[in-house]
Amino acid sequence: MKADPAPQPRILVLASGSGTNLQALIDASRERGFPGQIVAVGCNRPGAFALERAAQANLQTFVVDHTRYDSREDFDATLMAEILRHHPDLIVLAGFMRILTTDFVRAFRGKLLNVHPSLLPRYTGLNTHQRALDAGDKTHGVSVHFVTEELDGGPVIAQAEVSVASNDDAESLAEKVQAKEHVLYPIVVRWFCEGRIQLGADCVLFDGDPLTTPMRLPDN
Ligand code: NHR
Ligand code: GAR
């Protein structure tokens, strides 16, 4: 008798908005040989288009509407309970817009990834494209990092750069950065599912070795 194939890592995606990163992950996960399976999509906004994308892909969904909770602690406790029902090995923040409490982040330490639209450590938080423009940066980009208590401060796994043109505005820059996100995020999720990346004490381990500088997607 043939041995059962090893179960694939279970991926849960959290989104808040249009879900283009979710879509990129759905598409990648359907390629032959992808080493993980998306088991559910959670969202904090009832009307988000990400939910339609998930339904279209026949994925289970759940909504925890943050406006219905008095505190972040209560919201996170409910979110955590919903997540645990799906027994994920990896939780992927894909345009998820709620800051998570320390308790939540600690409960899933080493299993939480985020895609952030800047070259961290530059521009943590919101409004990153306008801030890069205002600073006169010639390059901008995207980072994928492990989520820790420190907002957008967890160890960076990989980055991709875009060049800023003199006629770029926040919208055109966001478009360029998002195109990179859709390539970079599935690559990093694949690495995670293959067991190649881990969160060490205070850095990323890649194939067991500390990563001294983030991995880079070649600039075209
Ligand atoms: N939570 C922790 N603890 N650590 C991180 O690194 C996190 C996190 C939650 C989300 C994504 C992040 C980003 O990529 C992320 C990283 C939302 C805000 C924010 O200010 C900031 C950073 C990120 C996501 N959110 C507002 C809030 O009050 C709400 C804004 C809105 O709804 O539009 O939570 O940039
Ligand atoms: C992405 O550009 C992501 O980097 C950014 O929001 C967009 C979500 O797009 N995330 C944040 O700004 C987190 N604060 P999507 O919903 O189409 O994937």
Coordinates of N, CA and C and ligand atoms in Angstrom, one line a residue:
M1 N 0.8 -1.2 0.0 CA 0.0 0.0 0.0 C 0.9 1.3 0.0
K2 N 0.4 2.2 -0.7 CA 1.2 3.5 -0.8 C 0.9 4.3 0.5
A3 N 2.0 4.9 1.0 CA 1.8 5.8 2.2 C 1.0 7.0 1.8
D4 N 0.2 7.5 2.7 CA -0.6 8.8 2.4 C 0.4 9.9 2.2
P5 N 0.2 10.8 1.2 CA 1.1 11.9 1.0 C 1.0 12.8 2.2
A6 N 2.1 13.5 2.5 CA 2.2 14.4 3.7 C 1.1 15.4 3.5
P7 N 0.4 15.7 4.6 CA -0.7 16.8 4.4 C 0.0 18.1 4.1
Q8 N -0.7 18.9 3.3 CA -0.2 20.2 2.9 C -0.4 21.2 4.0
P9 N 0.5 22.1 4.2 CA 0.3 23.2 5.2 C -1.0 23.9 4.9
R10 N -1.7 24.3 5.9 CA -3.0 24.9 5.8 C -2.8 26.4 6.0
I11 N -3.3 27.1 4.9 CA -3.1 28.6 4.9 C -4.4 29.3 5.1
L12 N -4.4 30.2 6.0 CA -5.6 31.1 6.2 C -5.3 32.5 5.8
V13 N -6.1 33.1 5.0 CA -5.8 34.5 4.5 C -6.7 35.5 5.2
L14 N -6.2 36.6 5.7 CA -7.0 37.6 6.3 C -6.9 38.9 5.4
A15 N -8.0 39.4 5.0 CA -8.1 40.6 4.1 C -9.1 41.6 4.6
S16 N -9.0 42.8 4.1 CA -10.0 43.8 4.4 C -10.6 44.5 3.2
G17 N -10.0 44.4 2.1 CA -10.3 45.2 1.0 C -10.6 44.4 -0.3
S18 N -9.9 44.9 -1.4 CA -10.3 44.4 -2.7 C -9.7 43.0 -2.9
G19 N -8.7 42.6 -2.2 CA -8.2 41.2 -2.2 C -7.4 40.8 -3.5
T20 N -6.7 41.8 -4.0 CA -5.9 41.4 -5.2 C -4.7 40.5 -4.7
N21 N -4.2 40.7 -3.5 CA -3.2 39.8 -3.1 C -3.7 38.4 -2.8
L22 N -4.9 38.4 -2.2 CA -5.6 37.1 -2.0 C -5.8 36.4 -3.4
Q23 N -6.1 37.1 -4.4 CA -6.3 36.5 -5.7 C -5.0 35.9 -6.2
A24 N -3.9 36.7 -6.0 CA -2.6 36.2 -6.5 C -2.3 34.9 -5.7
L25 N -2.6 34.8 -4.5 CA -2.3 33.6 -3.7 C -3.2 32.4 -4.1
I26 N -4.5 32.8 -4.4 CA -5.4 31.7 -4.9 C -4.9 31.1 -6.2
D27 N -4.5 32.0 -7.1 CA -4.0 31.6 -8.4 C -2.7 30.7 -8.2
A28 N -1.8 31.2 -7.4 CA -0.6 30.4 -7.2 C -0.8 29.1 -6.5
S29 N -1.8 29.0 -5.6 CA -2.1 27.8 -4.9 C -2.7 26.8 -5.8
R30 N -3.2 27.2 -6.9 CA -3.8 26.3 -7.8 C -2.9 25.7 -8.9
E31 N -1.7 26.2 -8.9 CA -0.7 25.7 -9.8 C -0.3 24.3 -9.3
R32 N 0.0 23.5 -10.2 CA 0.4 22.1 -9.9 C 1.7 22.1 -9.0
G33 N 1.6 21.3 -7.9 CA 2.8 21.2 -7.1 C 2.9 22.3 -6.0
F34 N 2.0 23.2 -6.0 CA 2.1 24.2 -4.9 C 2.0 23.5 -3.6
P35 N 2.9 23.9 -2.6 CA 3.1 23.1 -1.4 C 2.1 23.4 -0.3
G36 N 1.0 24.1 -0.5 CA 0.1 24.5 0.6 C -1.3 24.6 0.0
Q37 N -2.3 24.7 1.0 CA -3.6 24.8 0.5 C -4.3 25.9 1.4
I38 N -5.0 26.8 0.7 CA -5.8 27.9 1.4 C -7.0 27.2 1.9
V39 N -7.2 27.3 3.2 CA -8.4 26.6 3.8 C -9.5 27.6 4.2
A40 N -9.2 28.8 4.3 CA -10.3 29.8 4.6 C -9.8 31.2 4.4
V41 N -10.7 32.1 4.3 CA -10.5 33.6 4.2 C -11.3 34.3 5.2
G42 N -10.6 35.1 6.0 CA -11.3 35.9 7.0 C -11.3 37.4 6.7
C43 N -12.3 38.1 7.1 CA -12.3 39.5 6.7 C -13.0 40.3 7.8
N44 N -12.6 41.5 8.0 CA -13.2 42.4 9.0 C -14.3 43.3 8.4
R45 N -14.4 43.3 7.1 CA -15.4 44.2 6.4 C -16.4 43.4 5.7
P46 N -17.7 43.4 6.1 CA -18.7 42.6 5.5 C -18.8 42.7 4.0
G47 N -18.6 43.9 3.4 CA -18.8 44.1 2.0 C -17.6 43.9 1.1
A48 N -16.5 43.5 1.7 CA -15.2 43.6 1.0 C -15.2 42.7 -0.3
F49 N -14.6 43.1 -1.3 CA -14.6 42.3 -2.6 C -13.7 41.1 -2.4
A50 N -12.8 41.1 -1.4 CA -12.0 39.9 -1.1 C -12.9 38.7 -0.8
L51 N -14.1 38.9 -0.2 CA -15.0 37.9 0.1 C -15.6 37.3 -1.1
E52 N -15.9 38.1 -2.1 CA -16.4 37.6 -3.4 C -15.4 36.7 -4.1
R53 N -14.1 37.2 -4.1 CA -13.1 36.4 -4.7 C -13.0 35.0 -4.0
A54 N -13.1 35.0 -2.7 CA -13.0 33.8 -2.0 C -14.1 32.8 -2.3
A55 N -15.3 33.4 -2.4 CA -16.5 32.6 -2.7 C -16.4 32.0 -4.1
Q56 N -15.9 32.9 -5.0 CA -15.7 32.5 -6.4 C -14.8 31.3 -6.5
A57 N -13.8 31.3 -5.6 CA -12.8 30.2 -5.6 C -13.3 29.0 -4.7
N58 N -14.5 29.0 -4.3 CA -15.1 28.0 -3.4 C -14.3 27.8 -2.1
L59 N -13.9 28.9 -1.5 CA -13.2 28.9 -0.3 C -14.1 29.2 0.9
Q60 N -13.9 28.6 2.0 CA -14.7 29.0 3.2 C -14.3 30.4 3.6
T61 N -15.3 31.2 4.1 CA -15.1 32.5 4.5 C -15.7 32.8 5.9
F62 N -15.2 33.7 6.6 CA -15.8 34.2 7.8 C -15.6 35.7 7.9
V63 N -16.5 36.4 8.5 CA -16.4 37.8 8.8 C -16.5 38.1 10.2
V64 N -15.5 38.9 10.7 CA -15.6 39.4 12.1 C -15.5 41.0 11.9
D65 N -16.7 41.6 12.0 CA -16.9 43.0 11.8 C -16.4 43.8 13.0
H66 N -15.2 44.5 12.8 CA -14.6 45.2 13.9 C -15.5 46.3 14.5
T67 N -16.5 46.8 13.7 CA -17.3 47.9 14.2 C -18.3 47.4 15.3
R68 N -18.4 46.1 15.4 CA -19.3 45.5 16.3 C -18.7 45.2 17.7
Y69 N -17.4 45.5 17.8 CA -16.7 45.2 19.1 C -16.3 46.5 19.8
D70 N -16.4 46.5 21.1 CA -16.0 47.7 21.9 C -14.5 47.8 22.0
S71 N -13.8 46.7 22.0 CA -12.4 46.9 22.2 C -11.6 46.0 21.2
R72 N -10.4 46.3 21.0 CA -9.5 45.5 20.1 C -9.3 44.1 20.7
E73 N -9.3 44.0 22.1 CA -9.2 42.7 22.7 C -10.3 41.8 22.4
D74 N -11.6 42.3 22.4 CA -12.8 41.5 22.1 C -12.8 41.1 20.6
F75 N -12.4 42.1 19.8 CA -12.4 41.8 18.3 C -11.4 40.6 18.1
D76 N -10.2 40.8 18.6 CA -9.1 39.8 18.4 C -9.5 38.4 19.0
A77 N -10.1 38.4 20.1 CA -10.5 37.2 20.7 C -11.5 36.4 19.8
T78 N -12.4 37.1 19.2 CA -13.4 36.5 18.3 C -12.7 36.0 17.0
L79 N -11.8 36.9 16.5 CA -11.1 36.6 15.3 C -10.2 35.3 15.5
M80 N -9.6 35.3 16.7 CA -8.7 34.1 17.0 C -9.5 32.8 17.1
A81 N -10.7 32.9 17.7 CA -11.6 31.7 17.8 C -12.0 31.3 16.4
E82 N -12.3 32.2 15.5 CA -12.7 31.8 14.1 C -11.6 31.2 13.4
I83 N -10.4 31.8 13.6 CA -9.2 31.2 12.9 C -8.9 29.8 13.4
L84 N -9.0 29.6 14.7 CA -8.5 28.3 15.3 C -9.4 27.2 14.8
R85 N -10.7 27.5 14.4 CA -11.6 26.4 13.8 C -11.0 25.8 12.6
H86 N -10.1 26.5 11.9 CA -9.6 26.1 10.6 C -8.2 25.5 10.8
H87 N -7.6 25.4 12.0 CA -6.3 24.8 12.3 C -5.3 25.2 11.3
P88 N -5.0 26.5 11.1 CA -4.0 26.9 10.1 C -2.6 26.7 10.6
D89 N -1.7 26.4 9.6 CA -0.3 26.4 9.9 C 0.3 27.8 9.6
L90 N -0.4 28.5 8.8 CA 0.1 29.8 8.3 C -1.1 30.8 8.2
I91 N -0.9 32.0 8.7 CA -1.9 33.1 8.6 C -1.3 34.2 7.8
V92 N -1.9 34.5 6.7 CA -1.4 35.5 5.7 C -2.2 36.8 5.8
L93 N -1.6 37.9 6.2 CA -2.3 39.2 6.1 C -2.2 39.7 4.7
A94 N -3.3 39.9 4.0 CA -3.2 40.3 2.6 C -4.1 41.6 2.5
G95 N -3.5 42.7 2.9 CA -4.3 44.0 2.9 C -5.2 44.0 4.1
F96 N -4.8 43.3 5.2 CA -5.6 43.3 6.4 C -5.3 44.6 7.2
M97 N -6.4 45.3 7.5 CA -6.2 46.7 8.0 C -6.4 47.0 9.5
R98 N -6.5 45.9 10.3 CA -6.6 46.1 11.7 C -5.3 45.8 12.4
I99 N -4.9 46.7 13.3 CA -3.7 46.4 14.1 C -4.1 45.3 15.1
L100 N -3.2 44.3 15.2 CA -3.5 43.2 16.1 C -2.9 43.3 17.4
T101 N -3.6 42.8 18.5 CA -3.1 42.9 19.8 C -1.9 42.0 20.1
T102 N -1.1 42.3 21.1 CA 0.0 41.5 21.5 C -0.4 40.1 21.7
D103 N -1.5 39.9 22.4 CA -1.9 38.5 22.7 C -2.1 37.7 21.4
F104 N -2.8 38.3 20.5 CA -3.1 37.7 19.2 C -1.8 37.3 18.5
V105 N -0.9 38.3 18.4 CA 0.4 38.1 17.7 C 1.2 37.0 18.3
R106 N 1.2 37.0 19.7 CA 2.0 36.0 20.4 C 1.4 34.6 20.2
A107 N 0.1 34.5 20.1 CA -0.5 33.2 20.0 C -0.2 32.5 18.7
F108 N 0.1 33.3 17.7 CA 0.5 32.8 16.3 C 1.9 33.1 16.0
R109 N 2.8 33.2 16.9 CA 4.2 33.6 16.7 C 4.8 32.6 15.7
G110 N 5.4 33.3 14.6 CA 6.1 32.5 13.6 C 5.2 31.9 12.5
K111 N 3.9 32.2 12.7 CA 2.9 31.7 11.7 C 2.2 32.8 11.0
L112 N 2.6 34.1 11.2 CA 1.9 35.3 10.7 C 2.8 36.0 9.7
L113 N 2.3 36.2 8.5 CA 3.1 37.0 7.5 C 2.2 38.2 7.1
N114 N 2.9 39.3 6.7 CA 2.3 40.5 6.2 C 3.0 41.0 5.0
V115 N 2.2 41.5 4.1 CA 2.8 42.2 2.9 C 2.6 43.7 3.2
H116 N 3.7 44.5 3.2 CA 3.6 45.9 3.5 C 4.2 46.7 2.4
P117 N 3.4 47.8 1.9 CA 3.8 48.5 0.7 C 4.9 49.6 1.0
S118 N 6.0 49.2 1.4 CA 7.2 50.0 1.5 C 8.4 49.2 1.6
L119 N 9.6 49.8 1.5 CA 10.8 49.1 1.7 C 11.2 49.3 3.2
L120 N 10.6 48.4 4.0 CA 10.9 48.5 5.5 C 12.4 48.4 5.7
P121 N 12.9 49.2 6.7 CA 12.2 49.9 7.8 C 11.7 51.2 7.5
R122 N 11.7 51.7 6.2 CA 11.1 52.9 5.9 C 9.6 52.8 5.9
Y123 N 8.9 53.8 6.4 CA 7.5 54.0 6.2 C 6.6 52.8 6.8
T124 N 6.7 52.6 8.1 CA 5.8 51.7 8.7 C 4.4 52.4 8.7
G125 N 3.4 51.7 9.0 CA 2.0 52.3 9.1 C 1.4 52.6 7.7
L126 N 0.6 53.6 7.7 CA -0.3 53.9 6.5 C 0.3 54.9 5.6
N127 N -0.3 55.1 4.4 CA 0.0 56.2 3.5 C 1.4 56.2 3.0
T128 N 1.9 55.0 2.8 CA 3.3 54.8 2.5 C 3.8 55.4 1.1
H129 N 2.9 55.4 0.1 CA 3.2 55.8 -1.2 C 3.4 57.3 -1.2
Q130 N 2.5 58.0 -0.6 CA 2.6 59.5 -0.5 C 3.9 59.9 0.3
R131 N 4.1 59.2 1.3 CA 5.3 59.5 2.2 C 6.6 59.3 1.4
A132 N 6.7 58.2 0.6 CA 7.9 58.0 -0.3 C 8.0 59.2 -1.3
L133 N 6.9 59.6 -1.8 CA 6.9 60.7 -2.8 C 7.4 62.0 -2.1
D134 N 6.8 62.3 -1.0 CA 7.1 63.5 -0.2 C 8.6 63.5 0.2
A135 N 9.2 62.4 0.4 CA 10.6 62.3 0.8 C 11.5 62.4 -0.4
G136 N 10.9 62.4 -1.6 CA 11.7 62.4 -2.8 C 12.5 61.2 -3.1
D137 N 12.0 60.0 -2.6 CA 12.7 58.8 -2.8 C 12.8 58.4 -4.3
K138 N 13.9 57.9 -4.7 CA 14.0 57.4 -6.1 C 13.6 56.0 -6.2
T139 N 13.6 55.2 -5.1 CA 13.1 53.9 -5.1 C 12.1 53.7 -4.0
H140 N 11.2 52.8 -4.2 CA 10.2 52.4 -3.3 C 9.9 51.0 -3.5
G141 N 9.0 50.4 -2.8 CA 8.7 49.0 -3.0 C 7.9 48.3 -2.0
V142 N 8.1 47.0 -1.8 CA 7.2 46.2 -1.0 C 8.1 45.2 -0.1
S143 N 7.6 45.0 1.1 CA 8.3 44.0 2.0 C 7.3 43.0 2.4
V144 N 7.8 41.7 2.6 CA 7.0 40.7 3.3 C 7.8 40.4 4.5
H145 N 7.0 40.4 5.7 CA 7.7 40.2 7.0 C 6.9 39.4 7.9
F146 N 7.6 38.8 8.9 CA 6.9 38.1 10.0 C 6.2 39.2 10.8
V147 N 5.0 39.0 11.3 CA 4.3 39.9 12.1 C 4.7 39.6 13.6
T148 N 5.1 40.7 14.2 CA 5.4 40.7 15.7 C 4.6 41.8 16.3
E149 N 4.8 42.0 17.6 CA 4.0 43.0 18.4 C 4.3 44.4 17.8
E150 N 5.5 44.6 17.3 CA 5.9 45.9 16.8 C 5.3 46.1 15.4
L151 N 4.5 47.1 15.2 CA 3.7 47.3 14.0 C 4.7 47.5 12.8
D152 N 4.6 46.6 11.8 CA 5.4 46.6 10.6 C 6.9 46.5 11.0
G153 N 7.2 46.0 12.2 CA 8.6 46.0 12.7 C 9.2 44.6 12.8
G154 N 8.4 43.5 12.4 CA 8.9 42.2 12.5 C 10.0 41.9 11.4
P155 N 10.8 40.9 11.6 CA 11.9 40.6 10.7 C 11.4 40.5 9.2
V156 N 12.1 41.2 8.3 CA 11.7 41.2 6.9 C 12.3 39.9 6.2
I157 N 11.5 39.3 5.4 CA 11.9 38.1 4.7 C 12.4 38.4 3.3
A158 N 11.6 39.3 2.6 CA 11.9 39.5 1.2 C 11.3 40.9 0.8
Q159 N 12.0 41.5 -0.2 CA 11.6 42.8 -0.7 C 11.7 42.8 -2.2
A160 N 10.9 43.7 -2.8 CA 11.0 44.0 -4.3 C 10.9 45.5 -4.4
E161 N 11.7 46.0 -5.3 CA 11.9 47.4 -5.5 C 11.1 47.9 -6.7
V162 N 10.7 49.1 -6.7 CA 10.2 49.8 -7.9 C 10.9 51.1 -8.0
S163 N 11.1 51.7 -9.2 CA 11.7 53.0 -9.3 C 10.6 54.0 -9.3
V164 N 10.8 55.2 -8.7 CA 9.9 56.2 -8.7 C 10.2 57.2 -9.9
A165 N 9.2 57.4 -10.7 CA 9.3 58.3 -11.8 C 8.9 59.7 -11.4
S166 N 9.4 60.7 -12.2 CA 9.2 62.1 -11.8 C 7.7 62.4 -11.8
N167 N 7.0 61.7 -12.7 CA 5.5 62.0 -12.8 C 4.6 61.0 -12.0
D168 N 5.2 60.2 -11.2 CA 4.4 59.3 -10.4 C 3.6 60.1 -9.3
D169 N 2.4 59.6 -9.1 CA 1.6 60.1 -7.9 C 1.4 58.9 -7.1
A170 N 0.7 59.1 -5.9 CA 0.5 58.0 -5.0 C -0.2 56.8 -5.6
E171 N -1.1 57.2 -6.5 CA -1.9 56.1 -7.2 C -1.1 55.3 -8.2
S172 N -0.3 56.0 -9.0 CA 0.5 55.2 -10.0 C 1.6 54.4 -9.3
L173 N 2.1 55.0 -8.2 CA 3.1 54.3 -7.4 C 2.5 53.0 -6.7
A174 N 1.3 53.2 -6.2 CA 0.6 52.0 -5.6 C 0.4 50.9 -6.6
E175 N 0.1 51.3 -7.8 CA -0.1 50.3 -8.9 C 1.1 49.5 -9.1
K176 N 2.3 50.2 -9.3 CA 3.5 49.5 -9.5 C 3.9 48.6 -8.4
V177 N 3.7 49.1 -7.1 CA 4.1 48.4 -6.0 C 3.2 47.1 -5.9
Q178 N 1.9 47.3 -6.2 CA 1.0 46.1 -6.0 C 1.4 45.0 -7.1
A179 N 1.8 45.4 -8.2 CA 2.2 44.4 -9.2 C 3.4 43.6 -8.7
K180 N 4.3 44.2 -7.9 CA 5.4 43.5 -7.3 C 4.8 42.6 -6.2
E181 N 3.9 43.1 -5.4 CA 3.3 42.3 -4.3 C 2.8 41.0 -4.8
H182 N 2.1 41.1 -5.9 CA 1.4 39.9 -6.5 C 2.4 38.8 -6.9
V183 N 3.6 39.2 -7.2 CA 4.7 38.3 -7.6 C 5.4 37.8 -6.3
L184 N 5.7 38.7 -5.4 CA 6.6 38.4 -4.3 C 5.8 37.6 -3.2
Y185 N 4.6 37.9 -2.9 CA 3.9 37.2 -1.8 C 3.8 35.7 -2.0
P186 N 3.3 35.3 -3.2 CA 3.2 33.9 -3.4 C 4.5 33.1 -3.3
I187 N 5.6 33.8 -3.7 CA 6.9 33.2 -3.6 C 7.3 32.9 -2.1
V188 N 7.0 33.9 -1.3 CA 7.4 33.8 0.1 C 6.5 32.8 0.8
V189 N 5.2 32.8 0.4 CA 4.3 31.8 1.0 C 4.7 30.4 0.6
R190 N 5.2 30.2 -0.6 CA 5.7 28.9 -1.0 C 6.9 28.5 -0.2
W191 N 7.8 29.4 0.0 CA 9.0 29.1 0.9 C 8.5 28.7 2.3
F192 N 7.6 29.4 2.8 CA 7.1 29.0 4.2 C 6.5 27.6 4.1
C193 N 5.7 27.3 3.2 CA 5.1 26.0 3.1 C 6.1 24.9 2.9
E194 N 7.2 25.2 2.2 CA 8.3 24.3 2.0 C 9.1 24.1 3.2
G195 N 8.9 24.9 4.3 CA 9.7 24.8 5.5 C 11.0 25.5 5.4
R196 N 11.1 26.4 4.4 CA 12.4 27.1 4.2 C 12.6 28.3 5.1
I197 N 11.5 28.9 5.5 CA 11.7 30.1 6.3 C 11.0 29.9 7.7
Q198 N 11.7 30.4 8.7 CA 11.2 30.4 10.1 C 11.5 31.7 10.8
L199 N 10.7 32.0 11.8 CA 11.0 33.1 12.6 C 12.0 32.6 13.7
G200 N 13.2 33.1 13.8 CA 14.1 32.8 14.8 C 13.9 33.7 16.0
A201 N 14.9 33.8 16.9 CA 14.8 34.6 18.1 C 14.5 36.0 17.8
D202 N 15.3 36.6 16.9 CA 15.0 38.0 16.4 C 15.3 38.2 15.0
C203 N 15.4 37.1 14.2 CA 15.6 37.3 12.8 C 15.0 36.2 12.0
V204 N 15.0 36.3 10.7 CA 14.4 35.2 9.9 C 15.5 34.2 9.7
L205 N 15.1 32.9 9.7 CA 16.0 31.8 9.4 C 15.6 31.4 8.0
F206 N 16.6 31.3 7.0 CA 16.3 30.9 5.7 C 17.1 29.6 5.5
D207 N 16.5 28.5 5.2 CA 17.2 27.2 5.2 C 18.0 27.0 6.4
G208 N 17.5 27.5 7.6 CA 18.2 27.2 8.9 C 19.2 28.3 9.2
D209 N 19.6 29.1 8.3 CA 20.6 30.2 8.6 C 20.0 31.5 8.8
P210 N 20.5 32.3 9.7 CA 20.0 33.7 9.8 C 20.1 34.5 8.5
L211 N 19.1 35.2 8.2 CA 19.1 36.0 7.0 C 19.6 37.4 7.4
T212 N 20.7 37.8 6.8 CA 21.3 39.1 7.3 C 20.7 40.3 6.5
T213 N 20.3 40.0 5.2 CA 19.6 41.0 4.5 C 18.4 40.3 3.8
P214 N 17.3 41.1 3.7 CA 16.1 40.4 3.1 C 16.4 39.9 1.7
M215 N 15.7 38.8 1.3 CA 15.8 38.3 -0.1 C 15.3 39.4 -1.0
R216 N 15.8 39.4 -2.2 CA 15.4 40.5 -3.2 C 14.8 39.9 -4.4
L217 N 13.7 40.4 -4.9 CA 13.2 40.0 -6.2 C 13.9 40.8 -7.2
P218 N 14.5 40.2 -8.2 CA 15.2 41.0 -9.2 C 14.4 42.1 -9.8
D219 N 15.0 43.3 -10.0 CA 14.3 44.5 -10.5 C 14.1 44.3 -12.0
N220 N 13.0 43.6 -12.3 CA 12.6 43.2 -13.7 C 13.6 42.2 -14.3
Ligands
NHR1 N1 -0.5 43.9 13.9 C1 0.7 43.8 14.5 N2 0.6 43.6 15.9 N3 1.9 43.9 13.9 C2 1.9 44.2 12.6 O1 3.1 44.3 12.1 C3 0.7 44.3 11.9 C4 -0.5 44.2 12.5 C5 -1.7 44.4 11.9 C6 -1.7 44.7 10.5 C7 -0.5 45.3 8.4 C8 -0.1 46.8 8.4 C9 0.5 47.2 7.1 O2 0.9 46.4 6.3 C10 -0.5 44.9 9.9 C11 0.7 44.7 10.5 C12 -3.2 48.6 9.5 C13 -2.7 49.7 10.2 C14 -3.6 50.7 10.8 O3 -3.2 51.7 11.3 C15 -1.3 49.8 10.2 C16 -0.5 48.9 9.7 C17 -1.0 47.8 9.0 C18 -2.4 47.6 9.0 N4 -4.9 50.3 11.0 C19 -6.0 51.1 11.6 C20 -6.3 50.6 13.0 O4 -6.8 51.4 13.8 C21 -7.3 51.1 10.8 C22 -7.1 51.7 9.5 C23 -8.2 51.4 8.5 O5 -9.2 50.6 8.9 O6 -8.2 51.8 7.4 O7 -6.2 49.4 13.3 O8 0.6 48.5 6.9
GAR2 C1 -1.8 46.2 -0.7 O1 -1.1 47.2 -1.5 C2 -1.1 46.0 0.6 O2 0.3 46.1 0.6 C3 -1.7 47.2 1.4 O3 -3.0 47.3 1.0 C4 -3.2 46.8 -0.3 C5 -4.2 45.7 -0.3 O4 -4.6 45.3 -1.5 N1 -1.6 46.9 2.8 C6 -1.7 47.9 3.7 O5 -1.6 49.1 3.4 C7 -1.7 47.4 5.1 N2 -1.8 48.5 5.9 P1 -5.5 44.0 -1.8 O6 -6.7 44.1 -0.8 O7 -6.0 44.2 -3.2 O8 -4.6 42.8 -1.6

